[in-house]
Short mmCIF file of C-alpha atoms and ligand atoms in Angstrom, two decimals:
data_model
loop_
_atom_site.label_atom_id
_atom_site.label_comp_id
_atom_site.label_asym_id
_atom_site.label_seq_id
_atom_site.Cartn_x
_atom_site.Cartn_y
_atom_site.Cartn_z
CA MET A 1 -16.81 -12.24 30.36
CA PHE A 2 -18.11 -12.59 26.82
CA GLU A 3 -21.52 -13.75 25.86
CA LEU A 4 -21.11 -16.71 23.56
CA PRO A 5 -23.63 -18.52 21.39
CA PHE A 6 -25.18 -21.59 22.94
CA GLU A 7 -23.39 -24.07 20.69
CA ILE A 8 -19.97 -22.60 21.52
CA ASN A 9 -20.59 -22.65 25.28
CA TYR A 10 -21.91 -26.19 24.99
CA THR A 11 -18.83 -27.30 23.03
CA LEU A 12 -16.36 -25.68 25.43
CA ASN A 13 -18.21 -27.16 28.43
CA LYS A 14 -18.41 -30.61 27.01
CA LEU A 15 -14.66 -30.69 26.33
CA SER A 16 -13.74 -29.39 29.79
CA GLU A 17 -16.14 -31.80 31.50
CA ALA A 18 -14.26 -34.58 29.73
CA GLY A 19 -11.03 -33.26 31.28
CA TYR A 20 -9.59 -31.39 28.29
CA GLU A 21 -8.66 -27.75 27.93
CA ALA A 22 -10.90 -25.87 25.52
CA TYR A 23 -10.79 -22.26 24.36
CA LEU A 24 -12.21 -19.92 21.84
CA VAL A 25 -9.34 -18.56 19.76
CA GLY A 26 -8.45 -16.32 16.82
CA GLY A 27 -10.68 -13.77 15.14
CA ALA A 28 -13.66 -14.16 17.48
CA VAL A 29 -11.62 -13.34 20.59
CA ARG A 30 -9.89 -10.43 18.84
CA ASP A 31 -13.16 -8.98 17.61
CA MET A 32 -14.93 -9.37 20.97
CA LEU A 33 -12.03 -7.70 22.79
CA MET A 34 -12.43 -4.82 20.33
CA GLY A 35 -16.12 -4.65 21.20
CA LYS A 36 -17.16 -5.89 17.77
CA PRO A 37 -19.48 -8.80 17.03
CA ALA A 38 -17.62 -11.99 16.22
CA HIS A 39 -18.46 -13.69 12.93
CA ASP A 40 -16.83 -17.07 13.12
CA TYR A 41 -15.89 -18.99 16.20
CA ASP A 42 -12.86 -21.27 16.27
CA VAL A 43 -12.48 -23.64 19.20
CA THR A 44 -9.08 -25.04 20.12
CA THR A 45 -8.57 -27.93 22.50
CA SER A 46 -5.95 -30.13 24.14
CA ALA A 47 -7.92 -33.17 22.97
CA THR A 48 -6.62 -34.90 19.85
CA PRO A 49 -9.09 -35.20 16.96
CA ASP A 50 -9.86 -38.81 17.91
CA GLU A 51 -10.47 -37.79 21.51
CA THR A 52 -12.69 -34.93 20.34
CA LYS A 53 -14.73 -37.37 18.31
CA LEU A 54 -15.21 -39.56 21.39
CA VAL A 55 -16.29 -36.56 23.50
CA PHE A 56 -18.95 -35.76 20.92
CA ASP A 57 -20.10 -39.34 20.52
CA GLY A 58 -23.76 -39.22 19.53
CA HIS A 59 -23.35 -35.90 17.69
CA LYS A 60 -22.85 -35.60 13.98
CA VAL A 61 -19.12 -35.13 13.48
CA ILE A 62 -17.56 -34.17 10.16
CA GLU A 63 -13.87 -34.81 9.65
CA THR A 64 -13.31 -31.42 7.97
CA GLY A 65 -9.54 -31.39 8.06
CA ILE A 66 -8.75 -34.27 10.31
CA ARG A 67 -5.12 -34.43 9.10
CA HIS A 68 -4.70 -30.84 10.25
CA GLY A 69 -6.54 -31.57 13.46
CA THR A 70 -9.91 -30.02 12.64
CA VAL A 71 -13.25 -31.69 13.12
CA THR A 72 -16.65 -30.06 12.82
CA VAL A 73 -19.27 -31.02 15.37
CA ILE A 74 -22.91 -30.24 14.77
CA VAL A 75 -24.47 -28.79 17.93
CA GLY A 76 -28.16 -27.92 17.88
CA GLY A 77 -27.98 -27.69 14.09
CA TYR A 78 -24.94 -25.39 14.08
CA PRO A 79 -21.47 -26.45 12.93
CA VAL A 80 -18.64 -25.83 15.40
CA GLU A 81 -15.04 -26.17 14.21
CA ILE A 82 -12.75 -27.71 16.79
CA THR A 83 -9.01 -27.83 16.17
CA SER A 84 -6.58 -29.70 18.38
CA PHE A 85 -3.61 -27.79 19.83
CA ARG A 86 -0.81 -27.90 17.28
CA ARG A 87 2.86 -27.09 17.42
CA GLU A 88 4.57 -25.11 14.66
CA SER A 89 6.58 -27.30 12.34
CA THR A 90 8.98 -26.69 9.47
CA TYR A 91 7.67 -25.43 6.11
CA SER A 92 9.60 -26.50 3.03
CA ASP A 93 7.23 -24.94 0.53
CA GLY A 94 6.50 -21.64 2.27
CA ARG A 95 2.87 -22.50 2.65
CA HIS A 96 2.15 -25.93 4.18
CA PRO A 97 3.69 -27.31 7.36
CA ASP A 98 5.78 -30.41 6.59
CA VAL A 99 4.14 -32.36 9.40
CA VAL A 100 1.24 -31.65 11.71
CA THR A 101 2.21 -32.24 15.33
CA PHE A 102 -0.42 -32.12 18.04
CA SER A 103 0.39 -30.74 21.45
CA ARG A 104 -1.14 -30.64 24.92
CA ARG A 105 0.10 -27.08 25.56
CA LEU A 106 -1.95 -24.03 24.71
CA GLU A 107 1.25 -21.93 24.36
CA ASP A 108 2.37 -24.14 21.47
CA ASP A 109 -0.90 -23.60 19.68
CA LEU A 110 -0.93 -19.85 20.20
CA GLY A 111 2.75 -19.72 19.24
CA ARG A 112 2.05 -21.05 15.74
CA ARG A 113 -0.50 -18.32 15.02
CA ASP A 114 0.45 -15.44 12.78
CA LEU A 115 -0.22 -12.22 14.70
CA THR A 116 -0.35 -11.46 18.41
CA VAL A 117 -3.88 -10.07 18.06
CA ASN A 118 -4.92 -13.44 16.59
CA ALA A 119 -3.15 -15.44 19.29
CA ILE A 120 -5.40 -14.84 22.30
CA ALA A 121 -7.43 -17.69 23.78
CA TYR A 122 -10.57 -17.27 25.85
CA SER A 123 -12.30 -19.68 28.17
CA PRO A 124 -15.50 -18.83 30.06
CA VAL A 125 -13.94 -20.65 33.05
CA THR A 126 -10.40 -19.22 33.13
CA GLY A 127 -10.72 -16.03 31.06
CA CYS A 128 -8.13 -14.87 28.54
CA ALA A 129 -4.78 -16.55 27.95
CA ASP A 130 -2.48 -14.11 26.21
CA PRO A 131 1.16 -15.25 26.33
CA TYR A 132 2.21 -13.08 23.35
CA GLY A 133 0.81 -9.72 24.44
CA GLY A 134 -2.10 -9.60 22.00
CA ILE A 135 -4.36 -7.65 24.35
CA SER A 136 -1.87 -4.84 24.79
CA ASP A 137 -1.31 -4.82 21.02
CA ILE A 138 -5.07 -4.45 20.51
CA GLU A 139 -5.03 -1.56 22.99
CA ASN A 140 -2.12 0.05 21.15
CA ARG A 141 -3.63 -0.84 17.78
CA LEU A 142 -0.57 -2.76 16.65
CA ILE A 143 -0.08 -5.59 14.18
CA ARG A 144 2.85 -7.67 15.27
CA CYS A 145 3.99 -11.17 14.42
CA VAL A 146 4.07 -13.81 17.10
CA GLY A 147 7.81 -14.39 17.50
CA ASP A 148 10.41 -13.38 14.94
CA PRO A 149 8.71 -11.90 11.87
CA ASN A 150 11.46 -12.99 9.47
CA GLU A 151 11.08 -16.59 10.62
CA ARG A 152 7.30 -16.49 10.61
CA PHE A 153 7.16 -15.09 7.08
CA ALA A 154 9.75 -17.62 5.90
CA GLU A 155 7.53 -20.43 7.20
CA ASP A 156 4.33 -19.25 5.59
CA HIS A 157 4.64 -16.61 2.89
CA LEU A 158 0.97 -15.69 2.98
CA ARG A 159 1.43 -14.19 6.45
CA LEU A 160 3.14 -11.17 4.98
CA LEU A 161 -0.04 -10.27 3.14
CA ARG A 162 -2.23 -11.18 6.09
CA ALA A 163 -0.31 -8.69 8.24
CA MET A 164 -0.97 -5.98 5.64
CA ARG A 165 -4.63 -7.00 5.30
CA PHE A 166 -5.31 -6.95 9.05
CA SER A 167 -3.61 -3.57 9.32
CA ALA A 168 -5.82 -2.22 6.52
CA VAL A 169 -9.02 -3.73 7.89
CA LEU A 170 -8.52 -3.10 11.61
CA ASP A 171 -6.80 0.24 11.06
CA PHE A 172 -3.84 -0.89 13.15
CA THR A 173 -0.24 0.24 12.63
CA ILE A 174 2.26 -2.44 11.72
CA ASP A 175 4.96 -2.79 14.35
CA GLU A 176 8.43 -1.69 13.24
CA LYS A 177 10.09 -5.14 13.17
CA THR A 178 7.16 -6.69 11.36
CA ARG A 179 7.12 -3.76 8.92
CA ALA A 180 10.82 -4.14 8.14
CA ALA A 181 10.39 -7.89 7.68
CA ILE A 182 7.55 -7.39 5.19
CA HIS A 183 9.73 -5.15 3.01
CA GLU A 184 12.74 -7.39 3.40
CA ASN A 185 10.91 -10.60 2.54
CA LYS A 186 8.50 -9.22 0.01
CA SER A 187 9.68 -11.53 -2.76
CA TYR A 188 8.12 -14.43 -0.82
CA ILE A 189 4.70 -13.44 -2.03
CA THR A 190 5.57 -14.51 -5.57
CA THR A 191 5.21 -18.11 -4.36
CA VAL A 192 1.69 -17.62 -3.02
CA SER A 193 -1.18 -18.78 -5.22
CA GLN A 194 -3.06 -16.12 -7.16
CA GLU A 195 -6.35 -17.14 -5.50
CA ARG A 196 -4.98 -16.49 -2.04
CA ILE A 197 -3.32 -13.26 -3.12
CA PHE A 198 -6.58 -12.05 -4.59
CA SER A 199 -8.61 -13.00 -1.55
CA GLU A 200 -6.24 -11.06 0.76
CA LEU A 201 -5.94 -8.16 -1.67
CA CYS A 202 -9.73 -7.78 -1.90
CA ARG A 203 -10.05 -7.52 1.84
CA LEU A 204 -7.02 -5.22 2.06
CA ILE A 205 -8.29 -2.67 -0.47
CA CYS A 206 -11.70 -2.54 1.21
CA GLY A 207 -10.09 -1.85 4.58
CA ILE A 208 -10.45 1.50 6.31
CA ASN A 209 -6.65 1.90 6.35
CA ALA A 210 -6.14 0.73 2.75
CA LYS A 211 -4.69 4.04 1.61
CA ASN A 212 -1.77 3.94 4.03
CA ILE A 213 -1.02 0.31 3.37
CA LEU A 214 -1.06 0.79 -0.40
CA HIS A 215 1.38 3.66 0.04
CA GLU A 216 3.71 2.22 2.63
CA TYR A 217 3.86 -1.20 1.04
CA SER A 218 3.75 -0.16 -2.60
CA ASP A 219 6.82 -2.34 -3.16
CA VAL A 220 4.75 -5.41 -2.22
CA ILE A 221 1.72 -4.23 -4.19
CA PHE A 222 3.88 -3.77 -7.30
CA LEU A 223 5.03 -7.38 -7.02
CA LEU A 224 1.40 -8.47 -6.91
CA ILE A 225 0.32 -6.13 -9.71
CA PRO A 226 3.38 -5.12 -11.75
CA GLU A 227 1.04 -3.16 -14.03
CA LEU A 228 0.80 -0.55 -11.26
CA ALA A 229 4.55 -0.19 -10.83
CA VAL A 230 4.86 2.02 -13.91
CA GLN A 231 2.65 4.58 -12.19
CA LYS A 232 5.30 5.28 -9.59
CA GLY A 233 7.14 8.45 -10.51
CA CYS A 234 4.87 8.84 -13.52
CA GLU A 235 3.77 12.46 -13.59
CA ARG A 236 0.11 13.19 -13.94
CA GLU A 237 -1.18 14.93 -17.01
CA TYR A 238 -2.32 17.88 -14.97
CA GLY A 239 0.92 18.09 -12.96
CA ASP A 240 -0.81 18.52 -9.62
CA ASN A 241 1.34 19.18 -6.58
CA GLY A 242 4.00 16.73 -7.64
CA ARG A 243 1.73 13.73 -7.08
CA ASP A 244 2.48 10.76 -9.25
CA LEU A 245 -0.04 8.52 -10.94
CA TYR A 246 0.18 5.85 -8.23
CA GLU A 247 -0.64 8.42 -5.57
CA HIS A 248 -3.60 9.49 -7.66
CA THR A 249 -4.74 5.85 -7.93
CA VAL A 250 -4.50 5.29 -4.19
CA ASN A 251 -6.31 8.55 -3.43
CA CYS A 252 -9.02 7.68 -5.92
CA LEU A 253 -9.46 4.30 -4.25
CA SER A 254 -9.71 5.92 -0.82
CA TYR A 255 -12.50 8.20 -2.06
CA THR A 256 -14.71 5.30 -3.16
CA GLU A 257 -17.07 3.46 -0.85
CA PRO A 258 -15.48 0.27 0.48
CA LEU A 259 -17.29 -1.91 -2.05
CA LEU A 260 -15.11 -4.43 -3.84
CA HIS A 261 -16.13 -3.68 -7.44
CA LEU A 262 -15.66 0.07 -6.94
CA ARG A 263 -12.33 -0.33 -5.19
CA LEU A 264 -10.97 -2.72 -7.82
CA ALA A 265 -12.10 -0.34 -10.55
CA ALA A 266 -10.37 2.56 -8.78
CA LEU A 267 -7.20 0.51 -8.34
CA LEU A 268 -7.03 -0.39 -12.03
CA HIS A 269 -8.67 2.63 -13.68
CA ASP A 270 -5.53 4.49 -14.67
CA THR A 271 -2.92 1.89 -15.55
CA VAL A 272 -1.86 3.93 -18.59
CA LYS A 273 -0.67 7.48 -18.57
CA PRO A 274 -3.32 9.44 -20.48
CA SER A 275 -0.99 11.09 -22.97
CA GLY A 276 0.53 9.80 -26.17
CA ALA A 277 -2.03 7.53 -27.77
CA ASP A 278 -5.46 9.03 -28.49
CA SER A 279 -7.98 8.83 -25.71
CA GLU A 280 -9.98 5.95 -27.17
CA ASP A 281 -6.84 3.88 -27.48
CA VAL A 282 -5.82 4.72 -23.93
CA SER A 283 -9.24 3.66 -22.73
CA ARG A 284 -9.05 0.37 -24.62
CA ILE A 285 -5.54 -0.36 -23.34
CA ARG A 286 -6.59 0.38 -19.76
CA ASN A 287 -9.44 -2.04 -20.09
CA THR A 288 -7.29 -4.79 -21.52
CA ILE A 289 -4.75 -4.32 -18.75
CA ALA A 290 -7.43 -4.40 -16.05
CA GLU A 291 -8.93 -7.52 -17.56
CA ASN A 292 -5.55 -9.25 -17.72
CA VAL A 293 -4.76 -8.37 -14.12
CA LEU A 294 -8.11 -9.64 -12.88
CA ARG A 295 -7.90 -12.82 -14.97
CA ARG A 296 -4.44 -13.51 -13.64
CA LEU A 297 -5.69 -13.03 -10.08
CA ARG A 298 -8.47 -15.56 -10.79
CA CYS A 299 -11.18 -12.98 -10.23
CA SER A 300 -14.62 -14.30 -11.24
CA THR A 301 -15.81 -13.49 -14.74
CA ALA A 302 -18.83 -11.61 -13.43
CA LEU A 303 -16.73 -9.34 -11.19
CA THR A 304 -14.13 -8.84 -13.93
CA ASP A 305 -16.88 -7.76 -16.32
CA THR A 306 -18.38 -5.35 -13.80
CA VAL A 307 -15.02 -3.78 -12.97
CA CYS A 308 -13.98 -3.45 -16.61
CA ARG A 309 -17.31 -1.85 -17.51
CA LEU A 310 -16.81 0.75 -14.76
CA ILE A 311 -13.31 1.49 -16.01
CA ARG A 312 -14.50 1.77 -19.62
CA TYR A 313 -17.34 4.16 -18.81
CA ASN A 314 -15.18 6.15 -16.42
CA ASP A 315 -13.54 7.40 -19.63
CA VAL A 316 -16.85 8.34 -21.27
CA PRO A 317 -17.92 11.95 -20.66
CA ILE A 318 -21.30 12.39 -18.98
CA ASP A 319 -23.39 15.46 -19.74
CA HIS A 320 -25.61 16.13 -16.71
CA THR A 321 -27.78 18.52 -18.74
CA ASP A 322 -28.68 15.90 -21.35
CA MET A 323 -31.47 13.87 -19.76
CA VAL A 324 -32.10 11.81 -22.87
CA GLY A 325 -28.41 10.97 -23.12
CA LEU A 326 -28.38 9.91 -19.45
CA LYS A 327 -31.43 7.71 -19.92
CA ARG A 328 -29.90 6.15 -23.06
CA LEU A 329 -26.72 5.32 -21.16
CA ALA A 330 -28.72 4.00 -18.20
CA SER A 331 -30.72 1.87 -20.60
CA LYS A 332 -27.55 0.54 -22.22
CA ILE A 333 -25.44 -0.35 -19.17
CA GLY A 334 -28.06 -0.47 -16.40
CA ILE A 335 -28.89 2.32 -13.99
CA LYS A 336 -27.04 0.73 -11.08
CA THR A 337 -23.85 0.45 -13.13
CA LEU A 338 -24.19 4.02 -14.33
CA LYS A 339 -24.57 5.23 -10.75
CA ASP A 340 -21.41 3.30 -9.88
CA VAL A 341 -19.63 4.89 -12.84
CA ILE A 342 -20.53 8.29 -11.43
CA LYS A 343 -19.26 7.25 -8.01
CA LEU A 344 -15.97 6.24 -9.61
CA LYS A 345 -15.79 9.47 -11.61
CA ARG A 346 -16.43 11.44 -8.43
CA ALA A 347 -13.58 9.68 -6.64
CA ASP A 348 -11.36 10.24 -9.68
CA VAL A 349 -12.10 13.99 -9.58
CA LEU A 350 -11.61 14.21 -5.81
CA ALA A 351 -8.18 12.60 -6.28
CA GLU A 352 -7.25 15.27 -8.80
CA ASP A 353 -6.15 18.85 -8.50
CA PRO A 354 -8.81 20.91 -6.61
CA ARG A 355 -9.00 23.06 -9.75
CA HIS A 356 -11.12 20.27 -11.24
CA TYR A 357 -13.54 20.08 -8.33
CA TYR A 358 -16.14 22.09 -10.26
CA ARG A 359 -16.85 18.81 -12.06
CA LEU A 360 -18.20 17.37 -8.83
CA ASN A 361 -21.30 19.55 -9.10
CA GLU A 362 -21.95 18.24 -12.58
CA LEU A 363 -21.49 14.64 -11.48
CA ASN A 364 -23.73 15.18 -8.46
CA ALA A 365 -26.40 16.64 -10.73
CA ALA A 366 -26.17 13.60 -13.02
CA TYR A 367 -26.37 11.27 -10.01
CA ASP A 368 -29.44 13.06 -8.65
CA ALA A 369 -31.07 12.90 -12.06
CA LEU A 370 -30.50 9.14 -12.13
CA CYS A 371 -32.03 8.77 -8.65
CA GLU A 372 -35.06 10.65 -9.87
CA ILE A 373 -35.32 8.48 -12.99
CA GLU A 374 -35.21 5.44 -10.71
CA GLU A 375 -37.83 6.82 -8.30
CA ASN A 376 -40.18 7.76 -11.11
CA GLY A 377 -39.91 4.30 -12.62
CA VAL A 378 -38.97 5.72 -16.02
CA ALA A 379 -38.88 3.00 -18.70
CA LEU A 380 -35.29 2.02 -19.46
CA GLN A 381 -35.80 -1.56 -20.64
CA VAL A 382 -38.28 -3.14 -23.03
CA ARG A 383 -39.87 -4.93 -20.07
CA ASP A 384 -40.71 -1.54 -18.52
CA LEU A 385 -42.92 -0.59 -21.50
CA ALA A 386 -46.70 -0.39 -21.10
CA VAL A 387 -47.06 -2.84 -23.99
CA GLY A 388 -45.68 -6.33 -24.58
CA GLY A 389 -45.35 -8.79 -27.45
CA ASN A 390 -48.93 -10.00 -27.07
CA ASP A 391 -50.30 -6.46 -27.46
CA LEU A 392 -48.42 -6.20 -30.75
CA ILE A 393 -49.78 -9.54 -31.97
CA GLY A 394 -53.20 -8.22 -30.90
CA ILE A 395 -52.91 -5.38 -33.40
CA GLY A 396 -51.99 -7.77 -36.19
CA ILE A 397 -48.21 -7.87 -36.12
CA ARG A 398 -46.89 -11.28 -37.06
CA PRO A 399 -44.97 -13.12 -34.33
CA GLY A 400 -41.26 -13.12 -35.15
CA PRO A 401 -38.17 -10.94 -34.96
CA ALA A 402 -40.15 -7.82 -35.92
CA ILE A 403 -41.79 -7.82 -32.46
CA GLY A 404 -38.49 -7.36 -30.64
CA LYS A 405 -37.32 -4.69 -33.06
CA LEU A 406 -40.58 -2.75 -32.75
CA LEU A 407 -40.47 -2.90 -28.96
CA ARG A 408 -36.91 -1.59 -28.98
CA ALA A 409 -37.89 1.21 -31.35
CA ALA A 410 -40.79 2.04 -29.02
CA LEU A 411 -38.44 2.08 -26.02
CA ASP A 412 -36.13 4.42 -27.87
CA ALA A 413 -39.04 6.75 -28.66
CA VAL A 414 -40.12 6.70 -25.00
CA ILE A 415 -36.59 7.46 -23.82
CA SER A 416 -36.31 10.32 -26.33
CA GLY A 417 -39.60 11.70 -25.03
CA ASP A 418 -41.32 11.37 -28.42
CA VAL A 419 -43.96 8.94 -27.16
CA ASP A 420 -45.56 8.54 -23.74
CA ASN A 421 -45.17 5.16 -22.04
CA GLU A 422 -48.90 4.42 -22.30
CA LYS A 423 -50.66 1.69 -24.19
CA GLY A 424 -52.62 3.87 -26.66
CA PRO A 425 -49.78 6.13 -27.83
CA LEU A 426 -47.34 3.21 -27.94
CA LEU A 427 -49.62 1.04 -30.09
CA ARG A 428 -50.24 3.99 -32.44
CA PHE A 429 -46.48 4.56 -32.72
CA ILE A 430 -45.87 0.85 -33.30
CA SER A 431 -48.51 0.45 -36.02
CA GLY A 432 -47.01 3.46 -37.79
CA LYS A 433 -43.57 1.79 -37.66
CA ALA A 434 -44.68 -1.76 -38.42
CA ALA A 435 -44.27 -1.47 -42.16
CA GLU A 436 -40.56 -0.64 -41.76
CA PHE A 437 -39.86 -3.87 -39.85
CA GLU A 438 -42.07 -6.39 -41.64
P1 ATP B 501 -11.16 -13.16 9.85
O1 ATP B 501 -11.95 -14.43 9.83
O2 ATP B 501 -11.88 -11.95 10.30
O3 ATP B 501 -10.38 -12.96 8.60
P2 ATP B 501 -9.49 -14.58 11.63
O4 ATP B 501 -8.50 -14.14 12.64
O5 ATP B 501 -10.60 -15.46 12.10
O6 ATP B 501 -10.03 -13.30 10.95
P3 ATP B 501 -8.83 -16.72 9.84
O7 ATP B 501 -8.15 -16.68 8.53
O8 ATP B 501 -10.24 -17.17 9.89
O9 ATP B 501 -8.66 -15.29 10.48
O10 ATP B 501 -7.94 -17.67 10.76
C1 ATP B 501 -8.31 -18.03 12.08
C2 ATP B 501 -7.08 -18.00 12.98
O11 ATP B 501 -6.12 -18.95 12.51
C3 ATP B 501 -6.35 -16.68 12.98
O12 ATP B 501 -6.90 -15.79 13.94
C4 ATP B 501 -4.94 -17.09 13.34
O13 ATP B 501 -4.83 -17.30 14.71
C5 ATP B 501 -4.80 -18.43 12.64
N1 ATP B 501 -4.23 -18.33 11.28
C6 ATP B 501 -4.90 -18.23 10.12
N2 ATP B 501 -4.07 -18.19 9.06
C7 ATP B 501 -2.83 -18.29 9.58
C8 ATP B 501 -1.52 -18.34 9.01
N3 ATP B 501 -1.34 -18.27 7.70
N4 ATP B 501 -0.48 -18.47 9.85
C9 ATP B 501 -0.65 -18.57 11.19
N5 ATP B 501 -1.85 -18.53 11.78
C10 ATP B 501 -2.93 -18.40 10.99
MG1 MG B 502 -11.98 -16.39 10.78
#
């Protein structure tokens, strides 16, 4: 027996009182069986969409995807998605069913779902319906297609990536037949839209089992991001234990926290072998490649910028003994970004030969110094200064571009430790400088 939110219980009850079958299905049932909180609840019913609308007469009903059999009913202010039982149809384009056929049989509806663990229905009245063995697959931590994996992937090409994503996120092994079918049919994914690929890829790389999936399915990953394929078999500069550059990339990714910007940066931080061109060129090329990959995958501009900045500064040496240098860098790129750069650098070192581990101490020292800077509220931006534009006007400086320049010069002097961040010393410093900027 699962405890369900009021609006879900109400919806299931209302449908069964009207004589229809109604179940919770998909991710919510899977997550609850795993003892995890469910995040979205999908209801499936034997009622057709028109019948569902009649059952919820008097409620606000939104025809979300009525052609696909989904209506959203508002219950007590909460939206509940109700989808009518559907039967699998043919797919000519590898993504959309040619026709949507409703059914009165739960088995049909569960049979069209991608994975056994996603094909379990639950009703508070009759309990779990599990015709495809999803519960035992959850127990055995297995990802397995409902039915024949080759057929299921041929119908909807995205499923191949979904299987990999769920394996990465749930930390489940992919069943042998499903595994073979992914490799065999990998070229299907070239027909999937970049948006969908990116959305699955993001979840995959943040999964607890991402490392194994990126290794075992590198052939699929290289189709998604051909820029990574050149890393395979590419020896590392430091020739460590026969690991190639792709292995280094995957290890680096696994050593970062599962935060999307860090994981994307780790995935794309080393797309060029660091020999040949000089290091600045290598860094620039890496950045351009990362940007192109992310653009192609329709990643947002903001996230692309964040990831590329991390990759760029991952190549910039950090001297943990130079506090002024650290503050300058923090002032330039933001302290949060700089802390993320250090996290990426740490993962990069951990993924290297243990001979380089001594660098971890240095990076940890730099990270601690940044935490201290943050805690002490050290001025890193003009807005953190103890004086503002009006104070400068107050001492006779004419409003105009000189104000901004003087404030920046004052910030620089504070960061260098030449002037204290206090009103008196700052104004004295600024009046001394004013002549230069007038
Ligand atoms: P989560 O929301 O945590 O990603 P979920 O299982 O709820 O997991 P959704 O993408 O929300 O995944 O889909 C809901 C359900 O719809 C799935 O559990 C599955 O039964 C079915 N489903 C989704 N996408 C497909 C697909 N491409 N092919 C077959 N069934 C699918
Ligand atoms: Mg869901």
